[in-house]
Amino acid sequence: MERRHLLAALAAAAAAPWVRAEGAYPAQPIRWVVPYPAGGGTDVLARTVAEAMRTGLGQQIVVDNRPGASTNIGAQIVATARPDGYTVMSADNALLAYNEHLFRKLPFSPERDFTYVGGLSRFPLALVVHPAFEAQTFKDFLAYVRAHPGKVNYASPGNGSPHHLAMELFKHRTRTFLTHIPYRGAAPALQDVMGGQVPCMFLDLAAGLPVIQSGKVRALAIGAARRVAGLPDVPTLAEVGVADAEVYAFQGVLAPAGLPPAVTARLNEEINQALAAPAVAQRMRDFGMEALPGTPEQFHAMARAEARRWGPVIEATGVKLD
């Protein structure tokens, strides 16, 4: 009898630190993994929301940029982290909708190995060119690339990024052939388009709207359902005759699988409050972003619907990353 009591007491003592940590959550800084380099749209959005969450959580959120392998490097870090609420990540189309179709085998499952915490934003992608590129309009661009198959390069933040798949979808819909030049992030890709080393790319408005408005690149079309307020003179792809080519980058927050429901709920609440904060909302509008507040279940449903939508598209384009 005494031995049983002793074992019970030891078990309770071992559990006590976890109980205290859970009750006091968060009791230490939170690491927010961004699977892209600093300076791109994903990084800007994560830092903006993380700063707004700091007051409500009473803890710092430290952004940790871990780019590479079509976001798989960052995803693997989070998938294998402790589900204690102190490691989260930004996840976009690559991890949530593309990679299961692009890779024959992933070291994790987007469905099984993560807790879906909440949505952040979505923003359309624009087809942009260097200002000196001889095609001044979308019609001119289409005629030029058709006349020079394979000789026009395009940049992207990396293999399997939303920007890469947007151009592959464009190529498929228009029956054109451009050559892909992948970079390690949106910032260096955009830098080379602005510098004229690569003539074009699909650019997310989170990183690119100010650059387009300043004239450093020229937008030819927007992959959105309707024109963007910040670029009222830029037509949609549908308006210029490219059907079924809406292309958005969407972002949300994941944590390791098994995150306690109370911690998931707390993080989701803080994310939604951050998205509603006037300063955050204004900055998102300035960058052409659409906020995606909601429940973890809504974010999960949206992500899986996108995975189902892009599966046939990726198969049709023939893109594979291994």
mmCIF file with all atom_site columns, N, CA, C and O in Angstrom, residues 173-226:
data_model
loop_
_atom_site.group_PDB
_atom_site.id
_atom_site.type_symbol
_atom_site.label_atom_id
_atom_site.label_alt_id
_atom_site.label_comp_id
_atom_site.label_asym_id
_atom_site.label_entity_id
_atom_site.label_seq_id
_atom_site.pdbx_PDB_ins_code
_atom_site.Cartn_x
_atom_site.Cartn_y
_atom_site.Cartn_z
_atom_site.occupancy
_atom_site.B_iso_or_equiv
_atom_site.pdbx_formal_charge
_atom_site.auth_seq_id
_atom_site.auth_comp_id
_atom_site.auth_asym_id
_atom_site.auth_atom_id
_atom_site.pdbx_PDB_model_num
ATOM 1   N N  . ARG A 1 173 ? -2.137  27.315 -68.870 1.00 0.00 ? 173 ARG A N  1
ATOM 2   C CA . ARG A 1 173 ? -3.362  27.915 -69.413 1.00 0.00 ? 173 ARG A CA 1
ATOM 3   C C  . ARG A 1 173 ? -3.118  28.616 -70.751 1.00 0.00 ? 173 ARG A C  1
ATOM 4   O O  . ARG A 1 173 ? -4.003  28.660 -71.606 1.00 0.00 ? 173 ARG A O  1
ATOM 5   N N  . THR A 1 174 ? -1.919  29.193 -70.938 1.00 0.00 ? 174 THR A N  1
ATOM 6   C CA . THR A 1 174 ? -1.634  29.956 -72.161 1.00 0.00 ? 174 THR A CA 1
ATOM 7   C C  . THR A 1 174 ? -0.817  29.178 -73.183 1.00 0.00 ? 174 THR A C  1
ATOM 8   O O  . THR A 1 174 ? -0.519  29.706 -74.263 1.00 0.00 ? 174 THR A O  1
ATOM 9   N N  . ARG A 1 175 ? -0.430  27.947 -72.827 1.00 0.00 ? 175 ARG A N  1
ATOM 10  C CA . ARG A 1 175 ? 0.381   27.110 -73.720 1.00 0.00 ? 175 ARG A CA 1
ATOM 11  C C  . ARG A 1 175 ? 1.670   27.831 -74.137 1.00 0.00 ? 175 ARG A C  1
ATOM 12  O O  . ARG A 1 175 ? 1.999   27.919 -75.324 1.00 0.00 ? 175 ARG A O  1
ATOM 13  N N  . THR A 1 176 ? 2.365   28.342 -73.125 1.00 0.00 ? 176 THR A N  1
ATOM 14  C CA . THR A 1 176 ? 3.639   29.008 -73.357 1.00 0.00 ? 176 THR A CA 1
ATOM 15  C C  . THR A 1 176 ? 4.736   28.279 -72.592 1.00 0.00 ? 176 THR A C  1
ATOM 16  O O  . THR A 1 176 ? 4.466   27.442 -71.741 1.00 0.00 ? 176 THR A O  1
ATOM 17  N N  . PHE A 1 177 ? 5.987   28.622 -72.891 1.00 0.00 ? 177 PHE A N  1
ATOM 18  C CA . PHE A 1 177 ? 7.120   27.982 -72.230 1.00 0.00 ? 177 PHE A CA 1
ATOM 19  C C  . PHE A 1 177 ? 8.111   29.051 -71.800 1.00 0.00 ? 177 PHE A C  1
ATOM 20  O O  . PHE A 1 177 ? 8.727   29.723 -72.636 1.00 0.00 ? 177 PHE A O  1
ATOM 21  N N  . LEU A 1 178 ? 8.249   29.248 -70.485 1.00 0.00 ? 178 LEU A N  1
ATOM 22  C CA . LEU A 1 178 ? 9.261   30.126 -69.905 1.00 0.00 ? 178 LEU A CA 1
ATOM 23  C C  . LEU A 1 178 ? 10.160  29.269 -69.023 1.00 0.00 ? 178 LEU A C  1
ATOM 24  O O  . LEU A 1 178 ? 9.741   28.212 -68.532 1.00 0.00 ? 178 LEU A O  1
ATOM 25  N N  . THR A 1 179 ? 11.393  29.725 -68.799 1.00 0.00 ? 179 THR A N  1
ATOM 26  C CA . THR A 1 179 ? 12.372  28.959 -68.028 1.00 0.00 ? 179 THR A CA 1
ATOM 27  C C  . THR A 1 179 ? 12.438  29.464 -66.595 1.00 0.00 ? 179 THR A C  1
ATOM 28  O O  . THR A 1 179 ? 12.624  30.665 -66.360 1.00 0.00 ? 179 THR A O  1
ATOM 29  N N  . HIS A 1 180 ? 12.342  28.534 -65.656 1.00 0.00 ? 180 HIS A N  1
ATOM 30  C CA . HIS A 1 180 ? 12.287  28.872 -64.230 1.00 0.00 ? 180 HIS A CA 1
ATOM 31  C C  . HIS A 1 180 ? 13.688  29.099 -63.663 1.00 0.00 ? 180 HIS A C  1
ATOM 32  O O  . HIS A 1 180 ? 14.585  28.280 -63.832 1.00 0.00 ? 180 HIS A O  1
ATOM 33  N N  . ILE A 1 181 ? 13.838  30.221 -62.931 1.00 0.00 ? 181 ILE A N  1
ATOM 34  C CA . ILE A 1 181 ? 15.067  30.512 -62.184 1.00 0.00 ? 181 ILE A CA 1
ATOM 35  C C  . ILE A 1 181 ? 14.677  30.631 -60.711 1.00 0.00 ? 181 ILE A C  1
ATOM 36  O O  . ILE A 1 181 ? 14.172  31.680 -60.281 1.00 0.00 ? 181 ILE A O  1
ATOM 37  N N  . PRO A 1 182 ? 14.856  29.574 -59.912 1.00 0.00 ? 182 PRO A N  1
ATOM 38  C CA . PRO A 1 182 ? 14.448  29.633 -58.503 1.00 0.00 ? 182 PRO A CA 1
ATOM 39  C C  . PRO A 1 182 ? 15.489  30.356 -57.646 1.00 0.00 ? 182 PRO A C  1
ATOM 40  O O  . PRO A 1 182 ? 16.692  30.211 -57.853 1.00 0.00 ? 182 PRO A O  1
ATOM 41  N N  . TYR A 1 183 ? 14.997  31.127 -56.679 1.00 0.00 ? 183 TYR A N  1
ATOM 42  C CA . TYR A 1 183 ? 15.845  31.831 -55.714 1.00 0.00 ? 183 TYR A CA 1
ATOM 43  C C  . TYR A 1 183 ? 15.531  31.312 -54.313 1.00 0.00 ? 183 TYR A C  1
ATOM 44  O O  . TYR A 1 183 ? 14.589  30.546 -54.117 1.00 0.00 ? 183 TYR A O  1
ATOM 45  N N  . ARG A 1 184 ? 16.311  31.774 -53.346 1.00 0.00 ? 184 ARG A N  1
ATOM 46  C CA . ARG A 1 184 ? 16.055  31.426 -51.950 1.00 0.00 ? 184 ARG A CA 1
ATOM 47  C C  . ARG A 1 184 ? 15.303  32.572 -51.274 1.00 0.00 ? 184 ARG A C  1
ATOM 48  O O  . ARG A 1 184 ? 15.840  33.298 -50.459 1.00 0.00 ? 184 ARG A O  1
ATOM 49  N N  . GLY A 1 185 ? 14.061  32.762 -51.706 1.00 0.00 ? 185 GLY A N  1
ATOM 50  C CA . GLY A 1 185 ? 13.228  33.776 -51.093 1.00 0.00 ? 185 GLY A CA 1
ATOM 51  C C  . GLY A 1 185 ? 12.746  34.821 -52.086 1.00 0.00 ? 185 GLY A C  1
ATOM 52  O O  . GLY A 1 185 ? 13.325  35.007 -53.169 1.00 0.00 ? 185 GLY A O  1
ATOM 53  N N  . ALA A 1 186 ? 11.664  35.525 -51.685 1.00 0.00 ? 186 ALA A N  1
ATOM 54  C CA . ALA A 1 186 ? 11.058  36.532 -52.560 1.00 0.00 ? 186 ALA A CA 1
ATOM 55  C C  . ALA A 1 186 ? 11.953  37.751 -52.731 1.00 0.00 ? 186 ALA A C  1
ATOM 56  O O  . ALA A 1 186 ? 12.016  38.342 -53.814 1.00 0.00 ? 186 ALA A O  1
ATOM 57  N N  . ALA A 1 187 ? 12.643  38.150 -51.659 1.00 0.00 ? 187 ALA A N  1
ATOM 58  C CA . ALA A 1 187 ? 13.443  39.375 -51.721 1.00 0.00 ? 187 ALA A CA 1
ATOM 59  C C  . ALA A 1 187 ? 14.555  39.295 -52.773 1.00 0.00 ? 187 ALA A C  1
ATOM 60  O O  . ALA A 1 187 ? 14.686  40.205 -53.603 1.00 0.00 ? 187 ALA A O  1
ATOM 61  N N  . PRO A 1 188 ? 15.391  38.241 -52.781 1.00 0.00 ? 188 PRO A N  1
ATOM 62  C CA . PRO A 1 188 ? 16.431  38.185 -53.826 1.00 0.00 ? 188 PRO A CA 1
ATOM 63  C C  . PRO A 1 188 ? 15.866  37.999 -55.230 1.00 0.00 ? 188 PRO A C  1
ATOM 64  O O  . PRO A 1 188 ? 16.434  38.511 -56.201 1.00 0.00 ? 188 PRO A O  1
ATOM 65  N N  . ALA A 1 189 ? 14.731  37.279 -55.350 1.00 0.00 ? 189 ALA A N  1
ATOM 66  C CA . ALA A 1 189 ? 14.114  37.122 -56.668 1.00 0.00 ? 189 ALA A CA 1
ATOM 67  C C  . ALA A 1 189 ? 13.650  38.475 -57.190 1.00 0.00 ? 189 ALA A C  1
ATOM 68  O O  . ALA A 1 189 ? 13.908  38.847 -58.343 1.00 0.00 ? 189 ALA A O  1
ATOM 69  N N  . LEU A 1 190 ? 12.965  39.219 -56.340 1.00 0.00 ? 190 LEU A N  1
ATOM 70  C CA . LEU A 1 190 ? 12.486  40.541 -56.735 1.00 0.00 ? 190 LEU A CA 1
ATOM 71  C C  . LEU A 1 190 ? 13.649  41.474 -57.047 1.00 0.00 ? 190 LEU A C  1
ATOM 72  O O  . LEU A 1 190 ? 13.585  42.273 -57.992 1.00 0.00 ? 190 LEU A O  1
ATOM 73  N N  . GLN A 1 191 ? 14.720  41.381 -56.260 1.00 0.00 ? 191 GLN A N  1
ATOM 74  C CA . GLN A 1 191 ? 15.880  42.239 -56.487 1.00 0.00 ? 191 GLN A CA 1
ATOM 75  C C  . GLN A 1 191 ? 16.435  42.056 -57.896 1.00 0.00 ? 191 GLN A C  1
ATOM 76  O O  . GLN A 1 191 ? 16.789  43.033 -58.572 1.00 0.00 ? 191 GLN A O  1
ATOM 77  N N  . ASP A 1 192 ? 16.488  40.813 -58.362 1.00 0.00 ? 192 ASP A N  1
ATOM 78  C CA . ASP A 1 192 ? 17.027  40.569 -59.688 1.00 0.00 ? 192 ASP A CA 1
ATOM 79  C C  . ASP A 1 192 ? 16.063  40.972 -60.797 1.00 0.00 ? 192 ASP A C  1
ATOM 80  O O  . ASP A 1 192 ? 16.490  41.327 -61.899 1.00 0.00 ? 192 ASP A O  1
ATOM 81  N N  . VAL A 1 193 ? 14.761  40.904 -60.532 1.00 0.00 ? 193 VAL A N  1
ATOM 82  C CA . VAL A 1 193 ? 13.804  41.412 -61.521 1.00 0.00 ? 193 VAL A CA 1
ATOM 83  C C  . VAL A 1 193 ? 13.913  42.936 -61.599 1.00 0.00 ? 193 VAL A C  1
ATOM 84  O O  . VAL A 1 193 ? 13.924  43.521 -62.689 1.00 0.00 ? 193 VAL A O  1
ATOM 85  N N  . MET A 1 194 ? 14.015  43.593 -60.449 1.00 0.00 ? 194 MET A N  1
ATOM 86  C CA . MET A 1 194 ? 14.185  45.051 -60.449 1.00 0.00 ? 194 MET A CA 1
ATOM 87  C C  . MET A 1 194 ? 15.486  45.449 -61.124 1.00 0.00 ? 194 MET A C  1
ATOM 88  O O  . MET A 1 194 ? 15.572  46.485 -61.783 1.00 0.00 ? 194 MET A O  1
ATOM 89  N N  . GLY A 1 195 ? 16.512  44.627 -60.979 1.00 0.00 ? 195 GLY A N  1
ATOM 90  C CA . GLY A 1 195 ? 17.799  44.931 -61.577 1.00 0.00 ? 195 GLY A CA 1
ATOM 91  C C  . GLY A 1 195 ? 17.910  44.552 -63.047 1.00 0.00 ? 195 GLY A C  1
ATOM 92  O O  . GLY A 1 195 ? 18.898  44.888 -63.700 1.00 0.00 ? 195 GLY A O  1
ATOM 93  N N  . GLY A 1 196 ? 16.908  43.827 -63.564 1.00 0.00 ? 196 GLY A N  1
ATOM 94  C CA . GLY A 1 196 ? 16.913  43.446 -64.966 1.00 0.00 ? 196 GLY A CA 1
ATOM 95  C C  . GLY A 1 196 ? 17.657  42.168 -65.279 1.00 0.00 ? 196 GLY A C  1
ATOM 96  O O  . GLY A 1 196 ? 17.764  41.777 -66.444 1.00 0.00 ? 196 GLY A O  1
ATOM 97  N N  . GLN A 1 197 ? 18.164  41.474 -64.244 1.00 0.00 ? 197 GLN A N  1
ATOM 98  C CA . GLN A 1 197 ? 18.858  40.209 -64.507 1.00 0.00 ? 197 GLN A CA 1
ATOM 99  C C  . GLN A 1 197 ? 17.887  39.127 -64.970 1.00 0.00 ? 197 GLN A C  1
ATOM 100 O O  . GLN A 1 197 ? 18.254  38.224 -65.736 1.00 0.00 ? 197 GLN A O  1
ATOM 101 N N  . VAL A 1 198 ? 16.646  39.181 -64.475 1.00 0.00 ? 198 VAL A N  1
ATOM 102 C CA . VAL A 1 198 ? 15.580  38.278 -64.895 1.00 0.00 ? 198 VAL A CA 1
ATOM 103 C C  . VAL A 1 198 ? 14.398  39.169 -65.264 1.00 0.00 ? 198 VAL A C  1
ATOM 104 O O  . VAL A 1 198 ? 14.070  40.100 -64.518 1.00 0.00 ? 198 VAL A O  1
ATOM 105 N N  . PRO A 1 199 ? 13.742  38.916 -66.393 1.00 0.00 ? 199 PRO A N  1
ATOM 106 C CA . PRO A 1 199 ? 12.748  39.885 -66.852 1.00 0.00 ? 199 PRO A CA 1
ATOM 107 C C  . PRO A 1 199 ? 11.400  39.863 -66.157 1.00 0.00 ? 199 PRO A C  1
ATOM 108 O O  . PRO A 1 199 ? 10.687  40.876 -66.175 1.00 0.00 ? 199 PRO A O  1
ATOM 109 N N  . CYS A 1 200 ? 11.013  38.752 -65.517 1.00 0.00 ? 200 CYS A N  1
ATOM 110 C CA . CYS A 1 200 ? 9.643   38.697 -65.025 1.00 0.00 ? 200 CYS A CA 1
ATOM 111 C C  . CYS A 1 200 ? 9.500   37.707 -63.879 1.00 0.00 ? 200 CYS A C  1
ATOM 112 O O  . CYS A 1 200 ? 10.377  36.883 -63.631 1.00 0.00 ? 200 CYS A O  1
ATOM 113 N N  . MET A 1 201 ? 8.377   37.793 -63.192 1.00 0.00 ? 201 MET A N  1
ATOM 114 C CA . MET A 1 201 ? 8.017   36.844 -62.147 1.00 0.00 ? 201 MET A CA 1
ATOM 115 C C  . MET A 1 201 ? 6.570   37.069 -61.758 1.00 0.00 ? 201 MET A C  1
ATOM 116 O O  . MET A 1 201 ? 5.964   38.098 -62.107 1.00 0.00 ? 201 MET A O  1
ATOM 117 N N  . PHE A 1 202 ? 5.991   36.127 -61.042 1.00 0.00 ? 202 PHE A N  1
ATOM 118 C CA . PHE A 1 202 ? 4.752   36.368 -60.315 1.00 0.00 ? 202 PHE A CA 1
ATOM 119 C C  . PHE A 1 202 ? 5.164   36.825 -58.926 1.00 0.00 ? 202 PHE A C  1
ATOM 120 O O  . PHE A 1 202 ? 5.944   36.162 -58.245 1.00 0.00 ? 202 PHE A O  1
ATOM 121 N N  . LEU A 1 203 ? 4.631   37.974 -58.512 1.00 0.00 ? 203 LEU A N  1
ATOM 122 C CA . LEU A 1 203 ? 5.050   38.635 -57.278 1.00 0.00 ? 203 LEU A CA 1
ATOM 123 C C  . LEU A 1 203 ? 3.859   38.785 -56.349 1.00 0.00 ? 203 LEU A C  1
ATOM 124 O O  . LEU A 1 203 ? 2.800   39.262 -56.768 1.00 0.00 ? 203 LEU A O  1
ATOM 125 N N  . ASP A 1 204 ? 4.026   38.380 -55.076 1.00 0.00 ? 204 ASP A N  1
ATOM 126 C CA . ASP A 1 204 ? 2.934   38.583 -54.123 1.00 0.00 ? 204 ASP A CA 1
ATOM 127 C C  . ASP A 1 204 ? 2.877   40.052 -53.737 1.00 0.00 ? 204 ASP A C  1
ATOM 128 O O  . ASP A 1 204 ? 3.888   40.722 -53.568 1.00 0.00 ? 204 ASP A O  1
ATOM 129 N N  . LEU A 1 205 ? 1.665   40.554 -53.594 1.00 0.00 ? 205 LEU A N  1
ATOM 130 C CA . LEU A 1 205 ? 1.493   41.973 -53.312 1.00 0.00 ? 205 LEU A CA 1
ATOM 131 C C  . LEU A 1 205 ? 1.957   42.342 -51.912 1.00 0.00 ? 205 LEU A C  1
ATOM 132 O O  . LEU A 1 205 ? 2.238   43.511 -51.634 1.00 0.00 ? 205 LEU A O  1
ATOM 133 N N  . ALA A 1 206 ? 2.050   41.353 -51.004 1.00 0.00 ? 206 ALA A N  1
ATOM 134 C CA . ALA A 1 206 ? 2.551   41.658 -49.662 1.00 0.00 ? 206 ALA A CA 1
ATOM 135 C C  . ALA A 1 206 ? 3.962   42.211 -49.730 1.00 0.00 ? 206 ALA A C  1
ATOM 136 O O  . ALA A 1 206 ? 4.331   43.122 -48.994 1.00 0.00 ? 206 ALA A O  1
ATOM 137 N N  . ALA A 1 207 ? 4.774   41.663 -50.608 1.00 0.00 ? 207 ALA A N  1
ATOM 138 C CA . ALA A 1 207 ? 6.146   42.146 -50.770 1.00 0.00 ? 207 ALA A CA 1
ATOM 139 C C  . ALA A 1 207 ? 6.263   43.152 -51.899 1.00 0.00 ? 207 ALA A C  1
ATOM 140 O O  . ALA A 1 207 ? 7.162   43.986 -51.898 1.00 0.00 ? 207 ALA A O  1
ATOM 141 N N  . GLY A 1 208 ? 5.333   43.091 -52.869 1.00 0.00 ? 208 GLY A N  1
ATOM 142 C CA . GLY A 1 208 ? 5.546   43.808 -54.107 1.00 0.00 ? 208 GLY A CA 1
ATOM 143 C C  . GLY A 1 208 ? 4.727   45.046 -54.375 1.00 0.00 ? 208 GLY A C  1
ATOM 144 O O  . GLY A 1 208 ? 5.061   45.818 -55.278 1.00 0.00 ? 208 GLY A O  1
ATOM 145 N N  . LEU A 1 209 ? 3.652   45.283 -53.621 1.00 0.00 ? 209 LEU A N  1
ATOM 146 C CA . LEU A 1 209 ? 2.797   46.415 -53.955 1.00 0.00 ? 209 LEU A CA 1
ATOM 147 C C  . LEU A 1 209 ? 3.547   47.744 -53.964 1.00 0.00 ? 209 LEU A C  1
ATOM 148 O O  . LEU A 1 209 ? 3.435   48.517 -54.931 1.00 0.00 ? 209 LEU A O  1
ATOM 149 N N  . PRO A 1 210 ? 4.351   48.067 -52.929 1.00 0.00 ? 210 PRO A N  1
ATOM 150 C CA . PRO A 1 210 ? 5.075   49.337 -52.973 1.00 0.00 ? 210 PRO A CA 1
ATOM 151 C C  . PRO A 1 210 ? 6.054   49.415 -54.142 1.00 0.00 ? 210 PRO A C  1
ATOM 152 O O  . PRO A 1 210 ? 6.276   50.493 -54.706 1.00 0.00 ? 210 PRO A O  1
ATOM 153 N N  . VAL A 1 211 ? 6.649   48.282 -54.488 1.00 0.00 ? 211 VAL A N  1
ATOM 154 C CA . VAL A 1 211 ? 7.617   48.252 -55.585 1.00 0.00 ? 211 VAL A CA 1
ATOM 155 C C  . VAL A 1 211 ? 6.918   48.517 -56.916 1.00 0.00 ? 211 VAL A C  1
ATOM 156 O O  . VAL A 1 211 ? 7.427   49.245 -57.781 1.00 0.00 ? 211 VAL A O  1
ATOM 157 N N  . ILE A 1 212 ? 5.721   47.948 -57.073 1.00 0.00 ? 212 ILE A N  1
ATOM 158 C CA . ILE A 1 212 ? 4.946   48.195 -58.293 1.00 0.00 ? 212 ILE A CA 1
ATOM 159 C C  . ILE A 1 212 ? 4.509   49.652 -58.350 1.00 0.00 ? 212 ILE A C  1
ATOM 160 O O  . ILE A 1 212 ? 4.647   50.326 -59.382 1.00 0.00 ? 212 ILE A O  1
ATOM 161 N N  . GLN A 1 213 ? 4.008   50.158 -57.236 1.00 0.00 ? 213 GLN A N  1
ATOM 162 C CA . GLN A 1 213 ? 3.517   51.541 -57.206 1.00 0.00 ? 213 GLN A CA 1
ATOM 163 C C  . GLN A 1 213 ? 4.640   52.544 -57.452 1.00 0.00 ? 213 GLN A C  1
ATOM 164 O O  . GLN A 1 213 ? 4.398   53.620 -57.996 1.00 0.00 ? 213 GLN A O  1
ATOM 165 N N  . SER A 1 214 ? 5.863   52.187 -57.072 1.00 0.00 ? 214 SER A N  1
ATOM 166 C CA . SER A 1 214 ? 7.000   53.087 -57.279 1.00 0.00 ? 214 SER A CA 1
ATOM 167 C C  . SER A 1 214 ? 7.541   53.036 -58.696 1.00 0.00 ? 214 SER A C  1
ATOM 168 O O  . SER A 1 214 ? 8.384   53.848 -59.072 1.00 0.00 ? 214 SER A O  1
ATOM 169 N N  . GLY A 1 215 ? 7.087   52.065 -59.504 1.00 0.00 ? 215 GLY A N  1
ATOM 170 C CA . GLY A 1 215 ? 7.540   51.942 -60.878 1.00 0.00 ? 215 GLY A CA 1
ATOM 171 C C  . GLY A 1 215 ? 8.805   51.134 -61.062 1.00 0.00 ? 215 GLY A C  1
ATOM 172 O O  . GLY A 1 215 ? 9.345   51.074 -62.170 1.00 0.00 ? 215 GLY A O  1
ATOM 173 N N  . LYS A 1 216 ? 9.275   50.473 -59.996 1.00 0.00 ? 216 LYS A N  1
ATOM 174 C CA . LYS A 1 216 ? 10.505  49.683 -60.113 1.00 0.00 ? 216 LYS A CA 1
ATOM 175 C C  . LYS A 1 216 ? 10.271  48.383 -60.883 1.00 0.00 ? 216 LYS A C  1
ATOM 176 O O  . LYS A 1 216 ? 11.202  47.795 -61.423 1.00 0.00 ? 216 LYS A O  1
ATOM 177 N N  . VAL A 1 217 ? 9.037   47.897 -60.898 1.00 0.00 ? 217 VAL A N  1
ATOM 178 C CA . VAL A 1 217 ? 8.605   46.836 -61.794 1.00 0.00 ? 217 VAL A CA 1
ATOM 179 C C  . VAL A 1 217 ? 7.234   47.248 -62.340 1.00 0.00 ? 217 VAL A C  1
ATOM 180 O O  . VAL A 1 217 ? 6.568   48.103 -61.763 1.00 0.00 ? 217 VAL A O  1
ATOM 181 N N  . ARG A 1 218 ? 6.833   46.639 -63.427 1.00 0.00 ? 218 ARG A N  1
ATOM 182 C CA . ARG A 1 218 ? 5.540   46.959 -64.031 1.00 0.00 ? 218 ARG A CA 1
ATOM 183 C C  . ARG A 1 218 ? 4.612   45.754 -63.957 1.00 0.00 ? 218 ARG A C  1
ATOM 184 O O  . ARG A 1 218 ? 4.986   44.649 -64.378 1.00 0.00 ? 218 ARG A O  1
ATOM 185 N N  . ALA A 1 219 ? 3.434   45.938 -63.405 1.00 0.00 ? 219 ALA A N  1
ATOM 186 C CA . ALA A 1 219 ? 2.456   44.860 -63.302 1.00 0.00 ? 219 ALA A CA 1
ATOM 187 C C  . ALA A 1 219 ? 1.629   44.788 -64.579 1.00 0.00 ? 219 ALA A C  1
ATOM 188 O O  . ALA A 1 219 ? 1.096   45.805 -65.038 1.00 0.00 ? 219 ALA A O  1
ATOM 189 N N  . LEU A 1 220 ? 1.509   43.581 -65.115 1.00 0.00 ? 220 LEU A N  1
ATOM 190 C CA . LEU A 1 220 ? 0.747   43.373 -66.352 1.00 0.00 ? 220 LEU A CA 1
ATOM 191 C C  . LEU A 1 220 ? -0.634  42.796 -66.090 1.00 0.00 ? 220 LEU A C  1
ATOM 192 O O  . LEU A 1 220 ? -1.565  43.056 -66.860 1.00 0.00 ? 220 LEU A O  1
ATOM 193 N N  . ALA A 1 221 ? -0.771  42.007 -65.028 1.00 0.00 ? 221 ALA A N  1
ATOM 194 C CA . ALA A 1 221 ? -2.069  41.402 -64.706 1.00 0.00 ? 221 ALA A CA 1
ATOM 195 C C  . ALA A 1 221 ? -2.026  40.891 -63.270 1.00 0.00 ? 221 ALA A C  1
ATOM 196 O O  . ALA A 1 221 ? -0.950  40.606 -62.735 1.00 0.00 ? 221 ALA A O  1
ATOM 197 N N  . ILE A 1 222 ? -3.210  40.773 -62.675 1.00 0.00 ? 222 ILE A N  1
ATOM 198 C CA . ILE A 1 222 ? -3.368  40.310 -61.292 1.00 0.00 ? 222 ILE A CA 1
ATOM 199 C C  . ILE A 1 222 ? -4.115  38.987 -61.299 1.00 0.00 ? 222 ILE A C  1
ATOM 200 O O  . ILE A 1 222 ? -5.139  38.846 -61.975 1.00 0.00 ? 222 ILE A O  1
ATOM 201 N N  . GLY A 1 223 ? -3.628  38.022 -60.527 1.00 0.00 ? 223 GLY A N  1
ATOM 202 C CA . GLY A 1 223 ? -4.291  36.722 -60.448 1.00 0.00 ? 223 GLY A CA 1
ATOM 203 C C  . GLY A 1 223 ? -5.377  36.699 -59.394 1.00 0.00 ? 223 GLY A C  1
ATOM 204 O O  . GLY A 1 223 ? -5.390  35.814 -58.538 1.00 0.00 ? 223 GLY A O  1
ATOM 205 N N  . ALA A 1 224 ? -6.284  37.660 -59.440 1.00 0.00 ? 224 ALA A N  1
ATOM 206 C CA . ALA A 1 224 ? -7.343  37.778 -58.442 1.00 0.00 ? 224 ALA A CA 1
ATOM 207 C C  . ALA A 1 224 ? -8.702  37.768 -59.134 1.00 0.00 ? 224 ALA A C  1
ATOM 208 O O  . ALA A 1 224 ? -8.802  37.918 -60.360 1.00 0.00 ? 224 ALA A O  1
ATOM 209 N N  . ALA A 1 225 ? -9.746  37.596 -58.340 1.00 0.00 ? 225 ALA A N  1
ATOM 210 C CA . ALA A 1 225 ? -11.096 37.575 -58.895 1.00 0.00 ? 225 ALA A CA 1
ATOM 211 C C  . ALA A 1 225 ? -11.532 38.959 -59.367 1.00 0.00 ? 225 ALA A C  1
ATOM 212 O O  . ALA A 1 225 ? -12.360 39.091 -60.269 1.00 0.00 ? 225 ALA A O  1
ATOM 213 N N  . ARG A 1 226 ? -10.972 39.998 -58.739 1.00 0.00 ? 226 ARG A N  1
ATOM 214 C CA . ARG A 1 226 ? -11.306 41.375 -59.118 1.00 0.00 ? 226 ARG A CA 1
ATOM 215 C C  . ARG A 1 226 ? -10.065 42.241 -58.972 1.00 0.00 ? 226 ARG A C  1
ATOM 216 O O  . ARG A 1 226 ? -9.085  41.837 -58.356 1.00 0.00 ? 226 ARG A O  1
#
